[in-house]
């Protein structure tokens, strides 16, 4: 025993602390790798369930409102889902019809604008060489002529259609039961998975996290609506083609904080440049910048400040990491996941 104590005493304290931390960190890394591989195997299903949870946070206040006024909860869920599906179907119908009617005429305007831009880059102040421009512009006309065929081929692929239908049905099925039985499912999971002495704290943290998620989704939807309406109205006043489609695109893009609305607003500027010329494009750019300033300095702090409680750097890093891991879906889910997790951790650390 004395020899063992002497051997321990011979090891510096810093080395012993580092060794203790090392095996714990290795254990955590091993658990993370196992969970990561398991999640990767069912990544599509997890993404569908995550989308259902987001829609649950968006629609649950409406279901609760109907439930509080005497409507049977199952009927309330059915009414809310039917109303949501009718709204989405109507918007998609208008978008598709608008694109089908206007794309043929817009294609000629795009080709003409690209030719004018090509000549300006050659003869203008930039004085670029023909060889440099040929690399960029050589495939654009063919892409405009073939884009519809490529899109139609991709959409009509049997495998893609089946996957899309299966994901939509799974999301709708999951959403229905989350809206109807979400609280009971949560209480069951807490009772089964959490020790008795920690159940109340975990239950309270989960409820706080879901409240944050509801507030985030509602505030983000409000911000996205204002962004889409502002840029869409600007496009309508300037005579930019597809103002309604631009508004819907900006609305959807705004669900990715700080980045999505900027990217979709840039697309609106490009459409204005291609179809209307340089001056309307500059005015469209001023409209986009003005809407972004309104979002960043008024809407985000006013509506999202209390819902998210995250530093802007954390938001941008979360979106970047989410896009790297899961593409567009990961970018949309990154901030609500981080915001909800932040609230849950704060609630768990709070004293009883």
mmCIF file of C-alpha atoms in Angstrom, residues 22-345:
data_model
loop_
_atom_site.group_PDB
_atom_site.id
_atom_site.type_symbol
_atom_site.label_atom_id
_atom_site.label_comp_id
_atom_site.label_asym_id
_atom_site.label_seq_id
_atom_site.Cartn_x
_atom_site.Cartn_y
_atom_site.Cartn_z
ATOM 1 C CA UNK A 22 -9.027 12.265 -20.755
ATOM 2 C CA UNK A 23 -10.872 8.999 -20.161
ATOM 3 C CA UNK A 24 -14.094 10.863 -19.461
ATOM 4 C CA UNK A 25 -13.735 12.841 -22.679
ATOM 5 C CA UNK A 26 -12.994 9.644 -24.619
ATOM 6 C CA UNK A 27 -16.159 8.101 -23.185
ATOM 7 C CA UNK A 28 -18.201 11.139 -24.211
ATOM 8 C CA UNK A 29 -16.695 11.077 -27.716
ATOM 9 C CA UNK A 30 -17.534 7.384 -28.027
ATOM 10 C CA UNK A 31 -21.143 7.992 -27.014
ATOM 11 C CA UNK A 32 -21.356 10.917 -29.461
ATOM 12 C CA UNK A 33 -19.982 8.788 -32.321
ATOM 13 C CA UNK A 34 -22.503 6.016 -31.643
ATOM 14 C CA UNK A 35 -25.388 8.492 -31.506
ATOM 15 C CA UNK A 36 -24.124 10.242 -34.657
ATOM 16 C CA UNK A 37 -23.990 7.013 -36.642
ATOM 17 C CA UNK A 38 -27.396 5.944 -35.394
ATOM 18 C CA UNK A 39 -28.816 9.338 -36.335
ATOM 19 C CA UNK A 40 -27.174 9.245 -39.767
ATOM 20 C CA UNK A 41 -28.833 5.893 -40.493
ATOM 21 C CA UNK A 42 -32.288 7.409 -39.934
ATOM 22 C CA UNK A 43 -31.492 11.024 -40.820
ATOM 23 C CA UNK A 44 -34.446 11.418 -43.197
ATOM 24 C CA UNK A 45 -36.916 10.159 -40.595
ATOM 25 C CA UNK A 46 -35.405 12.410 -37.920
ATOM 26 C CA UNK A 47 -35.681 15.410 -40.247
ATOM 27 C CA UNK A 48 -39.347 14.631 -40.937
ATOM 28 C CA UNK A 49 -40.091 14.321 -37.207
ATOM 29 C CA UNK A 50 -38.227 17.565 -36.510
ATOM 30 C CA UNK A 51 -40.313 19.373 -39.136
ATOM 31 C CA UNK A 52 -43.451 17.920 -37.534
ATOM 32 C CA UNK A 53 -42.327 19.268 -34.148
ATOM 33 C CA UNK A 54 -41.863 22.749 -35.668
ATOM 34 C CA UNK A 55 -45.335 22.691 -37.186
ATOM 35 C CA UNK A 56 -46.647 21.410 -33.869
ATOM 36 C CA UNK A 57 -45.201 24.490 -32.183
ATOM 37 C CA UNK A 58 -46.787 26.699 -34.850
ATOM 38 C CA UNK A 59 -50.251 25.115 -34.833
ATOM 39 C CA UNK A 60 -50.681 24.043 -31.202
ATOM 40 C CA UNK A 61 -51.889 27.509 -30.034
ATOM 41 C CA UNK A 62 -54.747 27.331 -32.544
ATOM 42 C CA UNK A 63 -55.663 23.801 -31.423
ATOM 43 C CA UNK A 64 -55.546 24.856 -27.766
ATOM 44 C CA UNK A 65 -57.742 27.872 -28.553
ATOM 45 C CA UNK A 66 -60.405 25.665 -30.117
ATOM 46 C CA UNK A 67 -60.087 23.125 -27.312
ATOM 47 C CA UNK A 68 -60.626 25.808 -24.660
ATOM 48 C CA UNK A 69 -63.866 26.828 -26.393
ATOM 49 C CA UNK A 70 -65.459 23.407 -26.183
ATOM 50 C CA UNK A 71 -64.399 21.865 -29.502
ATOM 51 C CA UNK A 72 -63.327 18.231 -29.131
ATOM 52 C CA UNK A 73 -59.545 18.097 -29.358
ATOM 53 C CA UNK A 74 -59.494 15.543 -32.185
ATOM 54 C CA UNK A 75 -61.918 17.672 -34.200
ATOM 55 C CA UNK A 76 -59.866 20.780 -33.419
ATOM 56 C CA UNK A 77 -56.719 19.076 -34.721
ATOM 57 C CA UNK A 78 -58.515 17.967 -37.891
ATOM 58 C CA UNK A 79 -59.870 21.476 -38.530
ATOM 59 C CA UNK A 80 -56.479 23.121 -38.026
ATOM 60 C CA UNK A 81 -54.700 20.581 -40.248
ATOM 61 C CA UNK A 82 -57.295 20.907 -43.008
ATOM 62 C CA UNK A 83 -57.038 24.692 -42.858
ATOM 63 C CA UNK A 84 -53.248 24.541 -43.027
ATOM 64 C CA UNK A 85 -53.261 22.080 -45.932
ATOM 65 C CA UNK A 86 -55.792 24.225 -47.817
ATOM 66 C CA UNK A 87 -53.620 27.316 -47.312
ATOM 67 C CA UNK A 88 -50.442 25.554 -48.463
ATOM 68 C CA UNK A 89 -52.233 24.024 -51.446
ATOM 69 C CA UNK A 90 -53.644 27.386 -52.493
ATOM 70 C CA UNK A 91 -50.263 29.105 -52.263
ATOM 71 C CA UNK A 92 -48.536 26.336 -54.258
ATOM 72 C CA UNK A 93 -51.254 26.472 -56.928
ATOM 73 C CA UNK A 94 -50.845 30.227 -57.376
ATOM 74 C CA UNK A 95 -47.035 29.944 -57.468
ATOM 75 C CA UNK A 96 -47.009 27.145 -60.053
ATOM 76 C CA UNK A 97 -49.574 28.849 -62.312
ATOM 77 C CA UNK A 98 -47.698 32.136 -62.133
ATOM 78 C CA UNK A 99 -44.415 30.476 -63.066
ATOM 79 C CA UNK A 100 -45.954 28.495 -65.925
ATOM 80 C CA UNK A 101 -47.622 31.589 -67.400
ATOM 81 C CA UNK A 102 -44.669 33.935 -67.063
ATOM 82 C CA UNK A 103 -41.559 31.850 -67.600
ATOM 83 C CA UNK A 104 -41.835 31.724 -71.395
ATOM 84 C CA UNK A 105 -41.800 35.518 -71.693
ATOM 85 C CA UNK A 106 -39.250 35.969 -68.958
ATOM 86 C CA UNK A 107 -36.800 33.618 -70.660
ATOM 87 C CA UNK A 108 -36.455 35.967 -73.651
ATOM 88 C CA UNK A 109 -35.949 38.938 -71.324
ATOM 89 C CA UNK A 110 -33.285 37.044 -69.411
ATOM 90 C CA UNK A 111 -31.398 36.146 -72.571
ATOM 91 C CA UNK A 112 -31.562 39.754 -73.833
ATOM 92 C CA UNK A 113 -30.387 41.124 -70.484
ATOM 93 C CA UNK A 114 -27.521 38.644 -70.363
ATOM 94 C CA UNK A 115 -26.407 39.763 -73.823
ATOM 95 C CA UNK A 116 -26.481 43.447 -72.756
ATOM 96 C CA UNK A 117 -24.564 42.585 -69.598
ATOM 97 C CA UNK A 118 -22.061 40.619 -71.671
ATOM 98 C CA UNK A 119 -21.377 43.578 -73.957
ATOM 99 C CA UNK A 120 -21.107 45.974 -70.987
ATOM 100 C CA UNK A 121 -18.515 43.766 -69.300
ATOM 101 C CA UNK A 122 -16.491 43.691 -72.518
ATOM 102 C CA UNK A 123 -16.710 47.366 -73.483
ATOM 103 C CA UNK A 124 -17.353 48.944 -70.083
ATOM 104 C CA UNK A 125 -14.944 50.122 -67.389
ATOM 105 C CA UNK A 126 -14.072 46.571 -66.303
ATOM 106 C CA UNK A 127 -12.716 45.744 -69.786
ATOM 107 C CA UNK A 128 -12.742 41.991 -69.232
ATOM 108 C CA UNK A 129 -11.447 39.619 -71.874
ATOM 109 C CA UNK A 130 -13.697 37.488 -74.058
ATOM 110 C CA UNK A 131 -11.988 34.328 -72.810
ATOM 111 C CA UNK A 132 -12.865 35.122 -69.198
ATOM 112 C CA UNK A 133 -16.501 35.811 -69.998
ATOM 113 C CA UNK A 134 -16.944 32.773 -72.229
ATOM 114 C CA UNK A 135 -16.282 30.503 -69.261
ATOM 115 C CA UNK A 136 -19.189 32.095 -67.378
ATOM 116 C CA UNK A 137 -21.740 32.753 -70.120
ATOM 117 C CA UNK A 138 -21.226 29.791 -72.429
ATOM 118 C CA UNK A 139 -23.674 27.516 -70.627
ATOM 119 C CA UNK A 140 -26.328 30.005 -69.509
ATOM 120 C CA UNK A 141 -28.566 30.021 -72.619
ATOM 121 C CA UNK A 142 -28.564 26.230 -72.747
ATOM 122 C CA UNK A 143 -29.374 26.105 -69.042
ATOM 123 C CA UNK A 144 -32.340 28.427 -69.559
ATOM 124 C CA UNK A 145 -33.665 26.319 -72.421
ATOM 125 C CA UNK A 146 -33.086 22.979 -70.737
ATOM 126 C CA UNK A 147 -33.970 23.952 -67.159
ATOM 127 C CA UNK A 148 -37.617 23.035 -67.535
ATOM 128 C CA UNK A 149 -36.799 19.581 -68.902
ATOM 129 C CA UNK A 150 -34.298 18.860 -66.163
ATOM 130 C CA UNK A 151 -36.753 19.978 -63.493
ATOM 131 C CA UNK A 152 -39.583 17.944 -64.975
ATOM 132 C CA UNK A 153 -37.362 14.879 -65.163
ATOM 133 C CA UNK A 154 -36.291 15.256 -61.549
ATOM 134 C CA UNK A 155 -39.843 15.765 -60.298
ATOM 135 C CA UNK A 156 -41.271 12.848 -62.257
ATOM 136 C CA UNK A 157 -38.657 10.407 -61.062
ATOM 137 C CA UNK A 158 -40.541 7.615 -59.369
ATOM 138 C CA UNK A 159 -38.098 7.240 -56.509
ATOM 139 C CA UNK A 160 -38.158 10.956 -55.699
ATOM 140 C CA UNK A 161 -41.953 11.068 -55.792
ATOM 141 C CA UNK A 162 -42.275 8.033 -53.527
ATOM 142 C CA UNK A 163 -39.791 9.452 -51.027
ATOM 143 C CA UNK A 164 -41.585 12.789 -51.033
ATOM 144 C CA UNK A 165 -44.976 11.184 -50.468
ATOM 145 C CA UNK A 166 -43.655 8.905 -47.740
ATOM 146 C CA UNK A 167 -42.008 11.824 -45.933
ATOM 147 C CA UNK A 168 -45.141 13.972 -46.224
ATOM 148 C CA UNK A 169 -47.374 11.198 -44.883
ATOM 149 C CA UNK A 170 -45.002 10.482 -41.993
ATOM 150 C CA UNK A 171 -44.820 14.184 -41.130
ATOM 151 C CA UNK A 172 -48.612 14.554 -41.276
ATOM 152 C CA UNK A 173 -49.167 11.416 -39.196
ATOM 153 C CA UNK A 174 -46.619 12.542 -36.587
ATOM 154 C CA UNK A 175 -48.024 16.059 -36.517
ATOM 155 C CA UNK A 176 -51.571 14.828 -35.942
ATOM 156 C CA UNK A 177 -50.649 12.843 -32.838
ATOM 157 C CA UNK A 178 -48.310 15.532 -31.523
ATOM 158 C CA UNK A 179 -51.110 18.073 -31.720
ATOM 159 C CA UNK A 180 -53.648 15.735 -30.143
ATOM 160 C CA UNK A 181 -51.585 13.820 -27.566
ATOM 161 C CA UNK A 182 -48.349 15.796 -27.271
ATOM 162 C CA UNK A 183 -48.656 16.567 -23.564
ATOM 163 C CA UNK A 184 -49.569 12.977 -22.699
ATOM 164 C CA UNK A 185 -46.678 11.618 -24.781
ATOM 165 C CA UNK A 186 -44.293 13.973 -22.985
ATOM 166 C CA UNK A 187 -45.533 12.979 -19.532
ATOM 167 C CA UNK A 188 -45.222 9.289 -20.450
ATOM 168 C CA UNK A 189 -41.627 9.740 -21.601
ATOM 169 C CA UNK A 190 -40.731 11.645 -18.443
ATOM 170 C CA UNK A 191 -42.238 8.943 -16.219
ATOM 171 C CA UNK A 192 -40.514 6.117 -18.106
ATOM 172 C CA UNK A 193 -37.069 7.598 -18.728
ATOM 173 C CA UNK A 194 -36.432 9.947 -15.784
ATOM 174 C CA UNK A 195 -35.873 8.964 -12.144
ATOM 175 C CA UNK A 196 -38.649 9.976 -9.771
ATOM 176 C CA UNK A 197 -36.696 12.633 -7.907
ATOM 177 C CA UNK A 198 -35.768 14.447 -11.151
ATOM 178 C CA UNK A 199 -39.108 14.202 -12.964
ATOM 179 C CA UNK A 200 -40.513 17.543 -11.893
ATOM 180 C CA UNK A 201 -37.378 19.421 -12.893
ATOM 181 C CA UNK A 202 -37.137 17.657 -16.255
ATOM 182 C CA UNK A 203 -40.849 18.204 -16.893
ATOM 183 C CA UNK A 204 -40.522 21.890 -16.083
ATOM 184 C CA UNK A 205 -37.448 22.225 -18.333
ATOM 185 C CA UNK A 206 -39.206 20.473 -21.215
ATOM 186 C CA UNK A 207 -42.258 22.729 -20.918
ATOM 187 C CA UNK A 208 -40.006 25.801 -20.850
ATOM 188 C CA UNK A 209 -38.153 24.562 -23.925
ATOM 189 C CA UNK A 210 -41.398 23.982 -25.821
ATOM 190 C CA UNK A 211 -42.635 27.443 -24.833
ATOM 191 C CA UNK A 212 -39.424 28.882 -26.297
ATOM 192 C CA UNK A 213 -39.958 26.865 -29.480
ATOM 193 C CA UNK A 214 -43.539 28.139 -29.824
ATOM 194 C CA UNK A 215 -42.425 31.732 -29.286
ATOM 195 C CA UNK A 216 -39.567 31.322 -31.776
ATOM 196 C CA UNK A 217 -41.736 29.839 -34.532
ATOM 197 C CA UNK A 218 -44.465 32.468 -34.127
ATOM 198 C CA UNK A 219 -41.984 35.355 -34.024
ATOM 199 C CA UNK A 220 -40.031 34.006 -37.000
ATOM 200 C CA UNK A 221 -43.244 33.587 -38.992
ATOM 201 C CA UNK A 222 -44.170 37.210 -38.232
ATOM 202 C CA UNK A 223 -40.722 38.469 -39.261
ATOM 203 C CA UNK A 224 -40.786 36.324 -42.418
ATOM 204 C CA UNK A 225 -44.231 37.647 -43.363
ATOM 205 C CA UNK A 226 -43.082 41.264 -43.008
ATOM 206 C CA UNK A 227 -39.898 40.565 -45.013
ATOM 207 C CA UNK A 228 -41.816 38.824 -47.794
ATOM 208 C CA UNK A 229 -44.514 41.503 -47.904
ATOM 209 C CA UNK A 230 -41.994 44.357 -48.000
ATOM 210 C CA UNK A 231 -39.831 42.919 -50.761
ATOM 211 C CA UNK A 232 -42.840 41.584 -52.681
ATOM 212 C CA UNK A 233 -44.551 45.002 -52.652
ATOM 213 C CA UNK A 234 -41.298 46.618 -53.794
ATOM 214 C CA UNK A 235 -41.080 44.146 -56.687
ATOM 215 C CA UNK A 236 -44.720 44.796 -57.596
ATOM 216 C CA UNK A 237 -44.256 48.591 -57.651
ATOM 217 C CA UNK A 238 -41.104 48.292 -59.783
ATOM 218 C CA UNK A 239 -42.774 45.932 -62.232
ATOM 219 C CA UNK A 240 -40.422 43.032 -61.494
ATOM 220 C CA UNK A 241 -41.806 39.722 -62.809
ATOM 221 C CA UNK A 242 -43.324 37.264 -60.324
ATOM 222 C CA UNK A 243 -43.703 39.583 -57.315
ATOM 223 C CA UNK A 244 -45.908 37.052 -55.505
ATOM 224 C CA UNK A 245 -43.385 34.278 -56.109
ATOM 225 C CA UNK A 246 -40.598 36.566 -54.857
ATOM 226 C CA UNK A 247 -42.615 37.343 -51.714
ATOM 227 C CA UNK A 248 -43.198 33.638 -51.003
ATOM 228 C CA UNK A 249 -39.514 32.852 -51.618
ATOM 229 C CA UNK A 250 -38.392 35.590 -49.222
ATOM 230 C CA UNK A 251 -40.969 34.414 -46.654
ATOM 231 C CA UNK A 252 -39.597 30.870 -46.750
ATOM 232 C CA UNK A 253 -35.981 32.028 -46.764
ATOM 233 C CA UNK A 254 -36.527 34.235 -43.720
ATOM 234 C CA UNK A 255 -36.934 31.113 -41.577
ATOM 235 C CA UNK A 256 -33.123 30.911 -41.745
ATOM 236 C CA UNK A 257 -32.199 33.906 -39.525
ATOM 237 C CA UNK A 258 -29.902 36.644 -40.893
ATOM 238 C CA UNK A 259 -28.959 34.621 -43.990
ATOM 239 C CA UNK A 260 -32.081 33.298 -45.699
ATOM 240 C CA UNK A 261 -33.765 36.639 -46.342
ATOM 241 C CA UNK A 262 -30.500 38.108 -47.650
ATOM 242 C CA UNK A 263 -30.030 35.258 -50.148
ATOM 243 C CA UNK A 264 -33.635 35.291 -51.366
ATOM 244 C CA UNK A 265 -33.589 39.104 -51.521
ATOM 245 C CA UNK A 266 -30.490 38.837 -53.691
ATOM 246 C CA UNK A 267 -32.432 36.567 -56.033
ATOM 247 C CA UNK A 268 -35.096 39.263 -56.309
ATOM 248 C CA UNK A 269 -32.404 41.783 -57.272
ATOM 249 C CA UNK A 270 -31.058 39.397 -59.933
ATOM 250 C CA UNK A 271 -34.540 38.922 -61.398
ATOM 251 C CA UNK A 272 -34.987 42.707 -61.508
ATOM 252 C CA UNK A 273 -31.592 43.087 -63.194
ATOM 253 C CA UNK A 274 -32.337 40.424 -65.779
ATOM 254 C CA UNK A 275 -35.876 41.521 -66.588
ATOM 255 C CA UNK A 276 -35.938 45.294 -65.958
ATOM 256 C CA UNK A 277 -32.390 46.594 -66.202
ATOM 257 C CA UNK A 278 -29.766 48.159 -63.980
ATOM 258 C CA UNK A 279 -31.772 51.079 -62.503
ATOM 259 C CA UNK A 280 -34.768 49.012 -61.286
ATOM 260 C CA UNK A 281 -32.268 46.460 -59.961
ATOM 261 C CA UNK A 282 -30.512 49.140 -57.915
ATOM 262 C CA UNK A 283 -33.865 50.345 -56.554
ATOM 263 C CA UNK A 284 -34.781 46.733 -55.753
ATOM 264 C CA UNK A 285 -31.451 46.397 -53.955
ATOM 265 C CA UNK A 286 -32.260 49.501 -51.902
ATOM 266 C CA UNK A 287 -35.648 47.975 -50.990
ATOM 267 C CA UNK A 288 -33.991 44.718 -49.899
ATOM 268 C CA UNK A 289 -31.393 46.580 -47.833
ATOM 269 C CA UNK A 290 -34.120 48.683 -46.216
ATOM 270 C CA UNK A 291 -36.155 45.591 -45.301
ATOM 271 C CA UNK A 292 -33.038 43.907 -43.912
ATOM 272 C CA UNK A 293 -32.291 46.973 -41.791
ATOM 273 C CA UNK A 294 -35.863 46.933 -40.504
ATOM 274 C CA UNK A 295 -35.513 43.252 -39.653
ATOM 275 C CA UNK A 296 -32.112 43.562 -38.003
ATOM 276 C CA UNK A 297 -32.736 46.692 -35.922
ATOM 277 C CA UNK A 298 -36.475 46.520 -35.169
ATOM 278 C CA UNK A 299 -38.134 43.175 -35.864
ATOM 279 C CA UNK A 300 -35.408 40.814 -34.654
ATOM 280 C CA UNK A 301 -34.829 42.559 -31.283
ATOM 281 C CA UNK A 302 -38.542 43.243 -30.738
ATOM 282 C CA UNK A 303 -40.023 39.877 -31.723
ATOM 283 C CA UNK A 304 -37.165 37.384 -31.525
ATOM 284 C CA UNK A 305 -35.170 38.924 -28.697
ATOM 285 C CA UNK A 306 -37.265 37.362 -25.943
ATOM 286 C CA UNK A 307 -37.943 34.162 -27.856
ATOM 287 C CA UNK A 308 -34.391 33.142 -28.736
ATOM 288 C CA UNK A 309 -32.074 34.855 -26.229
ATOM 289 C CA UNK A 310 -29.028 33.945 -28.280
ATOM 290 C CA UNK A 311 -26.104 36.094 -29.315
ATOM 291 C CA UNK A 312 -26.115 36.906 -33.063
ATOM 292 C CA UNK A 313 -22.758 35.148 -33.417
ATOM 293 C CA UNK A 314 -24.269 31.988 -31.910
ATOM 294 C CA UNK A 315 -27.166 32.251 -34.363
ATOM 295 C CA UNK A 316 -24.881 32.598 -37.400
ATOM 296 C CA UNK A 317 -22.598 29.771 -36.270
ATOM 297 C CA UNK A 318 -25.626 27.557 -35.597
ATOM 298 C CA UNK A 319 -27.026 28.210 -39.071
ATOM 299 C CA UNK A 320 -23.639 27.524 -40.670
ATOM 300 C CA UNK A 321 -23.156 24.278 -38.754
ATOM 301 C CA UNK A 322 -26.720 23.195 -39.491
ATOM 302 C CA UNK A 323 -26.285 23.829 -43.208
ATOM 303 C CA UNK A 324 -22.993 21.904 -43.239
ATOM 304 C CA UNK A 325 -24.547 18.928 -41.464
ATOM 305 C CA UNK A 326 -28.048 18.790 -42.912
ATOM 306 C CA UNK A 327 -28.250 21.190 -45.844
ATOM 307 C CA UNK A 328 -31.198 23.588 -46.051
ATOM 308 C CA UNK A 329 -33.213 21.548 -43.555
ATOM 309 C CA UNK A 330 -30.377 21.676 -41.055
ATOM 310 C CA UNK A 331 -30.061 25.435 -41.475
ATOM 311 C CA UNK A 332 -33.786 25.902 -40.768
ATOM 312 C CA UNK A 333 -33.714 23.641 -37.699
ATOM 313 C CA UNK A 334 -30.400 24.832 -36.247
ATOM 314 C CA UNK A 335 -31.539 27.976 -34.423
ATOM 315 C CA UNK A 336 -34.745 26.548 -32.882
ATOM 316 C CA UNK A 337 -32.794 23.512 -31.673
ATOM 317 C CA UNK A 338 -30.088 25.679 -30.099
ATOM 318 C CA UNK A 339 -32.610 28.117 -28.608
ATOM 319 C CA UNK A 340 -34.733 25.329 -27.153
ATOM 320 C CA UNK A 341 -31.663 23.531 -25.806
ATOM 321 C CA UNK A 342 -30.428 26.746 -24.239
ATOM 322 C CA UNK A 343 -33.748 27.222 -22.432
ATOM 323 C CA UNK A 344 -33.807 23.605 -21.243
ATOM 324 C CA UNK A 345 -30.278 23.826 -19.854
#
